[in-house]
Each structure stands twice: as C-alpha cells, then as structure tokens.
Short mmCIF file of N, CA, C and O in Angstrom, two decimals:
data_model
loop_
_atom_site.label_atom_id
_atom_site.label_comp_id
_atom_site.label_asym_id
_atom_site.label_seq_id
_atom_site.Cartn_x
_atom_site.Cartn_y
_atom_site.Cartn_z
N UNK A 1 -14.46 -12.79 -1.43
CA UNK A 1 -13.50 -12.52 -2.50
C UNK A 1 -13.37 -11.01 -2.65
O UNK A 1 -14.35 -10.27 -2.67
N UNK A 2 -12.14 -10.53 -2.76
CA UNK A 2 -11.86 -9.11 -2.94
C UNK A 2 -10.97 -8.96 -4.15
O UNK A 2 -9.95 -9.65 -4.28
N UNK A 3 -11.34 -8.09 -5.04
CA UNK A 3 -10.50 -7.75 -6.19
C UNK A 3 -9.97 -6.34 -6.02
O UNK A 3 -10.73 -5.43 -5.64
N UNK A 4 -8.70 -6.16 -6.31
CA UNK A 4 -8.03 -4.88 -6.09
C UNK A 4 -7.45 -4.37 -7.41
O UNK A 4 -6.80 -5.12 -8.14
N UNK A 5 -7.67 -3.09 -7.67
CA UNK A 5 -7.16 -2.47 -8.90
C UNK A 5 -6.46 -1.17 -8.53
O UNK A 5 -7.09 -0.24 -8.00
N UNK A 6 -5.17 -1.11 -8.84
CA UNK A 6 -4.37 0.08 -8.54
C UNK A 6 -4.33 1.03 -9.73
O UNK A 6 -4.47 0.60 -10.88
N UNK A 7 -4.09 2.29 -9.43
CA UNK A 7 -3.88 3.30 -10.46
C UNK A 7 -3.06 4.42 -9.88
O UNK A 7 -2.87 4.50 -8.65
N UNK A 8 -2.56 5.29 -10.76
CA UNK A 8 -1.86 6.48 -10.29
C UNK A 8 -0.36 6.46 -10.46
O UNK A 8 0.32 7.45 -10.16
N UNK A 9 0.18 5.33 -10.91
CA UNK A 9 1.61 5.28 -11.11
C UNK A 9 2.03 6.10 -12.32
O UNK A 9 1.20 6.63 -13.06
N UNK A 10 3.35 6.23 -12.50
CA UNK A 10 3.85 6.99 -13.63
C UNK A 10 5.30 7.34 -13.48
O UNK A 10 6.00 6.80 -12.60
N UNK A 11 5.75 8.24 -14.34
CA UNK A 11 7.14 8.71 -14.33
C UNK A 11 7.17 10.10 -13.71
O UNK A 11 6.40 10.98 -14.13
N UNK A 12 8.05 10.30 -12.75
CA UNK A 12 8.15 11.58 -12.08
C UNK A 12 9.62 11.87 -11.77
O UNK A 12 10.42 10.94 -11.60
N UNK A 13 9.97 13.13 -11.74
CA UNK A 13 11.33 13.50 -11.38
C UNK A 13 11.54 13.42 -9.87
O UNK A 13 10.58 13.54 -9.08
N UNK A 14 12.77 13.23 -9.47
CA UNK A 14 13.09 13.21 -8.05
C UNK A 14 12.60 14.49 -7.38
O UNK A 14 12.73 15.58 -7.95
N UNK A 15 12.01 14.33 -6.21
CA UNK A 15 11.42 15.45 -5.51
C UNK A 15 9.95 15.66 -5.80
O UNK A 15 9.28 16.44 -5.12
N UNK A 16 9.44 14.96 -6.80
CA UNK A 16 8.04 15.10 -7.18
C UNK A 16 7.12 14.24 -6.34
O UNK A 16 7.55 13.58 -5.38
N UNK A 17 5.84 14.27 -6.70
CA UNK A 17 4.81 13.56 -5.94
C UNK A 17 3.92 12.73 -6.86
O UNK A 17 3.74 13.08 -8.03
N UNK A 18 3.37 11.68 -6.30
CA UNK A 18 2.35 10.88 -6.95
C UNK A 18 1.37 10.41 -5.89
O UNK A 18 1.75 10.25 -4.73
N UNK A 19 0.12 10.19 -6.30
CA UNK A 19 -0.84 9.57 -5.41
C UNK A 19 -1.37 8.30 -6.05
O UNK A 19 -1.98 8.35 -7.12
N UNK A 20 -1.14 7.20 -5.38
CA UNK A 20 -1.65 5.92 -5.84
C UNK A 20 -3.02 5.66 -5.22
O UNK A 20 -3.26 6.03 -4.08
N UNK A 21 -3.88 5.03 -6.00
CA UNK A 21 -5.19 4.63 -5.51
C UNK A 21 -5.37 3.13 -5.72
O UNK A 21 -4.82 2.56 -6.67
N UNK A 22 -6.14 2.53 -4.86
CA UNK A 22 -6.45 1.11 -4.97
C UNK A 22 -7.93 0.95 -4.65
O UNK A 22 -8.35 1.21 -3.51
N UNK A 23 -8.69 0.55 -5.66
CA UNK A 23 -10.12 0.36 -5.48
C UNK A 23 -10.42 -1.12 -5.28
O UNK A 23 -9.93 -1.96 -6.05
N UNK A 24 -11.20 -1.41 -4.28
CA UNK A 24 -11.53 -2.80 -3.96
C UNK A 24 -12.98 -3.10 -4.29
O UNK A 24 -13.87 -2.28 -4.09
N UNK A 25 -13.21 -4.29 -4.78
CA UNK A 25 -14.58 -4.75 -4.98
C UNK A 25 -15.03 -5.47 -3.71
O UNK A 25 -14.20 -5.80 -2.85
N UNK A 26 -16.30 -5.74 -3.60
CA UNK A 26 -16.78 -6.48 -2.44
C UNK A 26 -17.32 -5.58 -1.37
O UNK A 26 -16.92 -4.42 -1.23
N UNK A 27 -18.17 -6.11 -0.55
CA UNK A 27 -18.87 -5.33 0.46
C UNK A 27 -18.15 -5.30 1.79
O UNK A 27 -18.55 -4.57 2.69
N UNK A 28 -17.09 -6.07 1.93
CA UNK A 28 -16.45 -6.19 3.23
C UNK A 28 -15.12 -5.46 3.29
O UNK A 28 -14.28 -5.78 4.11
N UNK A 29 -14.94 -4.44 2.45
CA UNK A 29 -13.68 -3.72 2.39
C UNK A 29 -13.29 -3.20 3.77
O UNK A 29 -12.13 -3.26 4.16
N UNK A 30 -14.26 -2.72 4.52
CA UNK A 30 -13.98 -2.12 5.81
C UNK A 30 -13.49 -3.10 6.85
O UNK A 30 -13.03 -2.70 7.91
N UNK A 31 -13.53 -4.41 6.56
CA UNK A 31 -13.07 -5.40 7.52
C UNK A 31 -11.62 -5.79 7.31
O UNK A 31 -11.08 -6.61 8.06
N UNK A 32 -10.98 -5.22 6.31
CA UNK A 32 -9.62 -5.60 5.95
C UNK A 32 -8.60 -4.53 6.32
O UNK A 32 -8.85 -3.34 6.18
N UNK A 33 -7.45 -5.00 6.77
CA UNK A 33 -6.26 -4.15 6.81
C UNK A 33 -5.75 -4.05 5.38
O UNK A 33 -5.70 -5.05 4.66
N UNK A 34 -5.41 -2.84 4.97
CA UNK A 34 -4.91 -2.63 3.61
C UNK A 34 -3.44 -2.24 3.65
O UNK A 34 -3.03 -1.43 4.49
N UNK A 35 -2.69 -2.83 2.75
CA UNK A 35 -1.26 -2.54 2.72
C UNK A 35 -0.79 -2.19 1.32
O UNK A 35 -1.45 -2.50 0.32
N UNK A 36 0.32 -1.51 1.27
CA UNK A 36 1.04 -1.24 0.02
C UNK A 36 2.42 -1.89 0.11
O UNK A 36 3.11 -1.73 1.12
N UNK A 37 2.78 -2.59 -0.93
CA UNK A 37 4.09 -3.20 -1.07
C UNK A 37 4.71 -2.75 -2.37
O UNK A 37 4.00 -2.29 -3.27
N UNK A 38 6.02 -2.88 -2.49
CA UNK A 38 6.67 -2.54 -3.75
C UNK A 38 7.76 -3.55 -4.05
O UNK A 38 8.34 -4.16 -3.15
N UNK A 39 8.00 -3.70 -5.34
CA UNK A 39 9.01 -4.64 -5.79
C UNK A 39 9.80 -4.02 -6.94
O UNK A 39 9.22 -3.71 -7.99
N UNK A 40 11.09 -3.84 -6.71
CA UNK A 40 11.99 -3.34 -7.74
C UNK A 40 12.55 -4.52 -8.52
O UNK A 40 12.58 -5.65 -8.02
N UNK A 41 13.02 -4.29 -9.75
CA UNK A 41 13.56 -5.39 -10.55
C UNK A 41 14.68 -6.12 -9.82
O UNK A 41 15.61 -5.49 -9.31
N UNK A 42 14.59 -7.44 -9.79
CA UNK A 42 15.62 -8.24 -9.17
C UNK A 42 15.62 -8.25 -7.66
O UNK A 42 16.53 -8.81 -7.05
N UNK A 43 14.61 -7.63 -7.07
CA UNK A 43 14.56 -7.56 -5.60
C UNK A 43 13.28 -8.20 -5.08
O UNK A 43 12.33 -8.43 -5.83
N UNK A 44 13.27 -8.44 -3.78
CA UNK A 44 12.09 -9.02 -3.16
C UNK A 44 11.01 -7.95 -2.98
O UNK A 44 11.28 -6.76 -3.01
N UNK A 45 9.80 -8.44 -2.77
CA UNK A 45 8.70 -7.54 -2.47
C UNK A 45 8.87 -6.99 -1.06
O UNK A 45 9.07 -7.74 -0.11
N UNK A 46 8.80 -5.67 -0.93
CA UNK A 46 9.02 -5.00 0.34
C UNK A 46 7.76 -4.29 0.83
O UNK A 46 7.02 -3.70 0.03
N UNK A 47 7.58 -4.30 2.12
CA UNK A 47 6.49 -3.56 2.75
C UNK A 47 6.73 -2.06 2.63
O UNK A 47 7.87 -1.60 2.81
N UNK A 48 5.66 -1.31 2.37
CA UNK A 48 5.75 0.15 2.32
C UNK A 48 4.92 0.77 3.43
O UNK A 48 5.43 1.55 4.24
N UNK A 49 3.63 0.42 3.47
CA UNK A 49 2.73 1.03 4.45
C UNK A 49 1.49 0.16 4.60
O UNK A 49 1.15 -0.62 3.72
N UNK A 50 0.81 0.32 5.73
CA UNK A 50 -0.45 -0.38 5.97
C UNK A 50 -1.35 0.50 6.82
O UNK A 50 -0.88 1.41 7.51
N UNK A 51 -2.65 0.21 6.75
CA UNK A 51 -3.62 0.99 7.51
C UNK A 51 -4.68 0.05 8.05
O UNK A 51 -5.13 -0.87 7.37
N UNK A 52 -5.08 0.28 9.29
CA UNK A 52 -6.08 -0.56 9.92
C UNK A 52 -7.44 -0.37 9.27
O UNK A 52 -7.67 0.58 8.51
N UNK A 53 -8.39 -1.26 9.60
CA UNK A 53 -9.68 -1.22 8.94
C UNK A 53 -10.40 0.10 9.21
O UNK A 53 -11.14 0.61 8.37
N UNK A 54 -10.19 0.70 10.38
CA UNK A 54 -10.85 1.96 10.72
C UNK A 54 -10.09 3.17 10.23
O UNK A 54 -10.62 4.28 10.20
N UNK A 55 -8.83 2.97 9.88
CA UNK A 55 -7.98 4.09 9.48
C UNK A 55 -7.28 4.76 10.63
O UNK A 55 -6.52 5.70 10.41
N UNK A 56 -7.51 4.28 11.84
CA UNK A 56 -6.95 4.96 13.01
C UNK A 56 -5.49 4.60 13.25
O UNK A 56 -4.80 5.34 13.96
N UNK A 57 -5.04 3.50 12.69
CA UNK A 57 -3.64 3.08 12.86
C UNK A 57 -2.97 2.93 11.51
O UNK A 57 -3.53 2.33 10.58
N UNK A 58 -1.77 3.49 11.41
CA UNK A 58 -1.00 3.38 10.18
C UNK A 58 0.41 2.89 10.51
O UNK A 58 0.91 3.11 11.61
N UNK A 59 1.02 2.25 9.53
CA UNK A 59 2.34 1.64 9.71
C UNK A 59 3.16 1.94 8.46
O UNK A 59 2.63 1.88 7.34
N UNK A 60 4.44 2.25 8.66
CA UNK A 60 5.31 2.62 7.55
C UNK A 60 6.67 1.96 7.71
O UNK A 60 7.17 1.80 8.82
N UNK A 61 7.28 1.64 6.58
CA UNK A 61 8.67 1.28 6.63
C UNK A 61 9.49 2.54 6.84
O UNK A 61 9.08 3.64 6.45
N UNK A 62 10.65 2.40 7.47
CA UNK A 62 11.42 3.57 7.88
C UNK A 62 11.78 4.48 6.70
O UNK A 62 11.81 5.71 6.86
N UNK A 63 12.06 3.91 5.56
CA UNK A 63 12.57 4.71 4.44
C UNK A 63 11.52 5.66 3.85
O UNK A 63 11.88 6.56 3.09
N UNK A 64 10.26 5.48 4.19
CA UNK A 64 9.22 6.35 3.62
C UNK A 64 8.55 7.22 4.68
O UNK A 64 7.72 8.08 4.33
N UNK A 65 8.90 7.04 5.93
CA UNK A 65 8.29 7.85 6.99
C UNK A 65 8.56 9.33 6.75
O UNK A 65 9.68 9.72 6.45
N UNK A 66 7.52 10.14 6.87
CA UNK A 66 7.65 11.56 6.64
C UNK A 66 7.50 11.96 5.18
O UNK A 66 7.38 13.16 4.88
N UNK A 67 7.49 10.99 4.27
CA UNK A 67 7.32 11.30 2.84
C UNK A 67 6.03 10.70 2.28
O UNK A 67 5.40 11.30 1.42
N UNK A 68 5.65 9.52 2.74
CA UNK A 68 4.46 8.83 2.24
C UNK A 68 3.36 8.87 3.30
O UNK A 68 3.63 8.82 4.50
N UNK A 69 2.11 8.92 2.83
CA UNK A 69 0.96 8.87 3.72
C UNK A 69 -0.07 7.90 3.16
O UNK A 69 -0.49 8.05 2.01
N UNK A 70 -0.46 6.94 3.97
CA UNK A 70 -1.50 6.01 3.58
C UNK A 70 -2.81 6.45 4.20
O UNK A 70 -2.84 6.93 5.34
N UNK A 71 -3.89 6.32 3.45
CA UNK A 71 -5.21 6.68 3.96
C UNK A 71 -6.25 5.80 3.26
O UNK A 71 -5.93 5.12 2.30
N UNK A 72 -7.46 5.84 3.79
CA UNK A 72 -8.51 5.03 3.17
C UNK A 72 -9.85 5.72 3.30
O UNK A 72 -10.07 6.50 4.22
N UNK A 73 -10.73 5.42 2.36
CA UNK A 73 -12.10 5.90 2.37
C UNK A 73 -12.99 4.67 2.23
O UNK A 73 -13.17 4.16 1.11
N UNK A 74 -13.50 4.19 3.34
CA UNK A 74 -14.29 2.95 3.29
C UNK A 74 -15.59 3.11 2.51
O UNK A 74 -16.11 2.15 1.96
N UNK A 75 -16.11 4.33 2.46
CA UNK A 75 -17.34 4.55 1.69
C UNK A 75 -17.10 4.39 0.19
O UNK A 75 -18.01 4.06 -0.56
N UNK A 76 -15.85 4.61 -0.22
CA UNK A 76 -15.49 4.47 -1.63
C UNK A 76 -14.69 3.20 -1.90
O UNK A 76 -14.21 3.01 -3.02
N UNK A 77 -14.53 2.36 -0.89
CA UNK A 77 -13.74 1.13 -1.05
C UNK A 77 -12.35 1.41 -1.63
O UNK A 77 -11.87 0.66 -2.50
N UNK A 78 -11.72 2.46 -1.17
CA UNK A 78 -10.46 2.90 -1.77
C UNK A 78 -9.42 3.17 -0.69
O UNK A 78 -9.73 3.75 0.35
N UNK A 79 -8.19 2.75 -0.99
CA UNK A 79 -7.05 3.10 -0.16
C UNK A 79 -6.08 3.89 -1.02
O UNK A 79 -5.95 3.64 -2.23
N UNK A 80 -5.43 4.86 -0.41
CA UNK A 80 -4.53 5.76 -1.13
C UNK A 80 -3.12 5.68 -0.56
O UNK A 80 -2.92 5.37 0.61
N UNK A 81 -2.16 6.03 -1.41
CA UNK A 81 -0.80 6.22 -0.95
C UNK A 81 -0.29 7.50 -1.57
O UNK A 81 -0.02 7.56 -2.79
N UNK A 82 -0.21 8.53 -0.75
CA UNK A 82 0.34 9.82 -1.19
C UNK A 82 1.85 9.76 -1.01
O UNK A 82 2.33 9.54 0.10
N UNK A 83 2.57 9.97 -2.10
CA UNK A 83 4.02 9.86 -2.07
C UNK A 83 4.62 11.21 -2.44
O UNK A 83 4.42 11.69 -3.56
N UNK A 84 5.32 11.81 -1.51
CA UNK A 84 5.97 13.10 -1.71
C UNK A 84 7.48 12.96 -1.65
O UNK A 84 8.00 11.99 -1.10
N UNK A 85 8.17 13.96 -2.20
CA UNK A 85 9.63 13.96 -2.18
C UNK A 85 10.18 12.60 -2.65
O UNK A 85 11.03 11.99 -1.98
N UNK A 86 9.72 12.18 -3.78
CA UNK A 86 10.11 10.88 -4.30
C UNK A 86 11.59 10.85 -4.66
O UNK A 86 12.17 11.86 -5.09
N UNK A 87 12.18 9.67 -4.49
CA UNK A 87 13.59 9.46 -4.75
C UNK A 87 13.76 8.35 -5.79
O UNK A 87 12.87 7.48 -5.90
N UNK A 88 14.86 8.32 -6.52
CA UNK A 88 15.06 7.25 -7.49
C UNK A 88 14.93 5.85 -6.88
O UNK A 88 14.46 4.93 -7.55
N UNK A 89 15.33 5.71 -5.64
CA UNK A 89 15.23 4.39 -5.00
C UNK A 89 13.80 3.98 -4.68
O UNK A 89 13.56 2.85 -4.24
N UNK A 90 12.84 4.86 -4.88
CA UNK A 90 11.42 4.51 -4.74
C UNK A 90 10.88 3.83 -6.00
O UNK A 90 9.73 3.37 -6.00
N UNK A 91 11.67 3.79 -7.04
CA UNK A 91 11.23 3.17 -8.29
C UNK A 91 10.92 1.70 -8.08
O UNK A 91 11.76 0.94 -7.57
N UNK A 92 9.71 1.29 -8.45
CA UNK A 92 9.27 -0.09 -8.23
C UNK A 92 7.84 -0.25 -8.77
O UNK A 92 7.19 0.74 -9.11
N UNK A 93 7.40 -1.47 -8.81
CA UNK A 93 5.98 -1.76 -9.01
C UNK A 93 5.31 -1.77 -7.63
O UNK A 93 5.74 -2.52 -6.76
N UNK A 94 4.29 -0.94 -7.49
CA UNK A 94 3.59 -0.83 -6.21
C UNK A 94 2.27 -1.60 -6.30
O UNK A 94 1.48 -1.40 -7.23
N UNK A 95 2.06 -2.44 -5.29
CA UNK A 95 0.85 -3.26 -5.25
C UNK A 95 0.13 -3.04 -3.94
O UNK A 95 0.77 -2.93 -2.89
N UNK A 96 -1.19 -3.00 -4.01
CA UNK A 96 -1.96 -2.98 -2.77
C UNK A 96 -2.42 -4.38 -2.44
O UNK A 96 -2.49 -5.25 -3.31
N UNK A 97 -2.72 -4.59 -1.17
CA UNK A 97 -3.09 -5.92 -0.70
C UNK A 97 -4.06 -5.79 0.47
O UNK A 97 -4.04 -4.78 1.17
N UNK A 98 -4.86 -6.83 0.67
CA UNK A 98 -5.86 -6.84 1.74
C UNK A 98 -5.63 -8.04 2.64
O UNK A 98 -5.42 -9.16 2.16
N UNK A 99 -5.69 -7.77 3.95
CA UNK A 99 -5.48 -8.83 4.94
C UNK A 99 -6.59 -8.79 5.96
O UNK A 99 -7.06 -7.71 6.33
N UNK A 100 -7.02 -9.92 6.48
CA UNK A 100 -8.03 -9.93 7.54
C UNK A 100 -7.50 -9.17 8.75
O UNK A 100 -6.32 -9.26 9.09
N UNK A 101 -8.38 -8.46 9.41
CA UNK A 101 -7.97 -7.65 10.57
C UNK A 101 -7.98 -8.50 11.83
O UNK A 101 -8.58 -8.13 12.85
N UNK A 102 -7.28 -9.65 11.78
CA UNK A 102 -7.31 -10.59 12.89
C UNK A 102 -5.92 -10.90 13.44
O UNK A 102 -5.78 -11.72 14.34
N UNK A 103 -4.91 -10.24 12.90
CA UNK A 103 -3.55 -10.52 13.33
C UNK A 103 -3.02 -9.41 14.22
O UNK A 103 -3.54 -8.30 14.24
N UNK A 104 -1.96 -9.72 14.94
CA UNK A 104 -1.25 -8.67 15.67
C UNK A 104 -0.69 -7.67 14.67
O UNK A 104 -0.33 -8.02 13.55
N UNK A 105 -0.58 -6.42 15.09
CA UNK A 105 -0.20 -5.35 14.16
C UNK A 105 1.16 -5.61 13.52
O UNK A 105 1.37 -5.27 12.37
N UNK A 106 2.10 -6.20 14.25
CA UNK A 106 3.42 -6.44 13.68
C UNK A 106 3.36 -7.37 12.47
O UNK A 106 4.27 -7.37 11.63
N UNK A 107 2.33 -8.17 12.38
CA UNK A 107 2.22 -9.14 11.29
C UNK A 107 2.07 -8.48 9.94
O UNK A 107 2.45 -9.04 8.92
N UNK A 108 1.51 -7.29 9.91
CA UNK A 108 1.16 -6.65 8.64
C UNK A 108 2.35 -6.07 7.91
O UNK A 108 2.20 -5.56 6.79
N UNK A 109 3.54 -6.13 8.49
CA UNK A 109 4.74 -5.71 7.81
C UNK A 109 5.23 -6.79 6.85
O UNK A 109 6.09 -6.55 6.01
N UNK A 110 4.68 -7.98 6.98
CA UNK A 110 5.04 -9.11 6.12
C UNK A 110 3.93 -9.34 5.11
O UNK A 110 2.76 -9.06 5.39
N UNK A 111 4.26 -9.84 3.92
CA UNK A 111 3.20 -10.15 2.94
C UNK A 111 2.34 -11.36 3.32
O UNK A 111 1.29 -11.56 2.73
N UNK A 112 2.77 -12.12 4.31
CA UNK A 112 2.08 -13.39 4.61
C UNK A 112 0.60 -13.27 4.97
O UNK A 112 -0.19 -14.09 4.52
N UNK A 113 0.16 -12.28 5.77
CA UNK A 113 -1.26 -12.24 6.14
C UNK A 113 -2.18 -11.78 5.02
O UNK A 113 -3.40 -11.91 5.13
N UNK A 114 -1.62 -11.25 3.95
CA UNK A 114 -2.43 -10.64 2.91
C UNK A 114 -2.95 -11.71 1.94
O UNK A 114 -2.19 -12.42 1.30
N UNK A 115 -4.28 -11.77 1.85
CA UNK A 115 -4.92 -12.79 1.03
C UNK A 115 -5.15 -12.34 -0.41
O UNK A 115 -5.26 -13.17 -1.31
N UNK A 116 -5.32 -11.04 -0.59
CA UNK A 116 -5.68 -10.53 -1.91
C UNK A 116 -4.68 -9.46 -2.34
O UNK A 116 -4.26 -8.63 -1.53
N UNK A 117 -4.35 -9.52 -3.63
CA UNK A 117 -3.34 -8.62 -4.20
C UNK A 117 -3.84 -8.03 -5.52
O UNK A 117 -4.51 -8.70 -6.29
N UNK A 118 -3.45 -6.76 -5.74
CA UNK A 118 -3.70 -6.17 -7.04
C UNK A 118 -2.58 -6.51 -8.00
O UNK A 118 -1.58 -7.14 -7.63
N UNK A 119 -2.74 -6.06 -9.24
CA UNK A 119 -1.75 -6.35 -10.28
C UNK A 119 -0.54 -5.44 -10.19
O UNK A 119 0.53 -5.78 -10.71
N UNK A 120 -0.70 -4.32 -9.57
CA UNK A 120 0.43 -3.40 -9.40
C UNK A 120 0.41 -2.26 -10.39
O UNK A 120 -0.17 -2.34 -11.47
N UNK A 121 1.09 -1.19 -10.01
CA UNK A 121 1.25 -0.03 -10.88
C UNK A 121 2.70 0.43 -10.80
O UNK A 121 3.30 0.47 -9.72
N UNK A 122 3.27 0.77 -11.95
CA UNK A 122 4.69 1.11 -12.02
C UNK A 122 4.91 2.56 -11.58
O UNK A 122 4.23 3.47 -12.07
N UNK A 123 5.87 2.74 -10.71
CA UNK A 123 6.33 4.08 -10.32
C UNK A 123 7.80 4.18 -10.68
O UNK A 123 8.61 3.36 -10.26
N UNK A 124 8.13 5.18 -11.48
CA UNK A 124 9.51 5.41 -11.91
C UNK A 124 9.92 6.82 -11.54
O UNK A 124 9.24 7.78 -11.93
N UNK A 125 11.00 6.93 -10.79
CA UNK A 125 11.49 8.23 -10.36
C UNK A 125 12.85 8.47 -11.01
O UNK A 125 13.79 7.71 -10.80
N UNK A 126 12.93 9.52 -11.80
CA UNK A 126 14.17 9.84 -12.49
C UNK A 126 14.99 10.83 -11.67
O UNK A 126 14.45 11.67 -10.96
N UNK A 127 16.30 10.70 -11.81
CA UNK A 127 17.19 11.59 -11.03
C UNK A 127 17.50 12.85 -11.79
O UNK A 127 17.20 12.99 -12.97
#
C-alpha cells in the first residue's frame, strides 16, 4: 500500500514558477514509476510527466517539454515537478500517482497502470 500526499500548488501569474512535491509512504517507493497528471474543470485527466524508478528515464507530454522537470529523491520518498514559465492553460488540479515498474514505457502516459493516487493540489495561473 502506498499513500501519496501532494503539496506546492497555488496561484501564480503567467510566466511564474511553482514546484510541486509528492511524498509517498511505504518502504517500496523506489520500485514504482511515479507520474504527474492534471485535470482542468470539465476536462479529462491528462498525463503531464513520469519518471522511472531509478530516475534515469523521464517522460513528458509535448505541451510541457522544456518548461516542466520531473525528478525524484528515493531517500526521501519524494517526487517533484518543477514548473517554469507557467501559462493559464496549465491551470488544473495536479495529482501524483504510482505505478509498478513492470510495464513498457509507453504505458505510463495513460492513467491505467497507476495503482495509487494522491488527492491533488490546485495550480492556478492568472494571465
């Protein structure tokens, strides 16, 4: 069982930055692929970024490449999402999720492999 708690969301002007954190409980954090997803009002949950259990592989949706960076610290059971040059269209509830590191890498762009989810943190970008 893994419990995930996000923090770091807030209100920021366009062009600003935020860093989201997701702390996981449990001793097996290092065995999971960690992902960030976001959901805007009235829209489906979308993939943002994911990172392999070792941190050596990262994956991003096209709209955030070059602006967002995902990283993890397995000693602290924490995954981060550094978000720079934020845009109003980035406004959403951001959730972290954990998936077993047993799927092909393409699978992690979908929410399906992820077994555990946090409650989410609101990110609002004003224009």
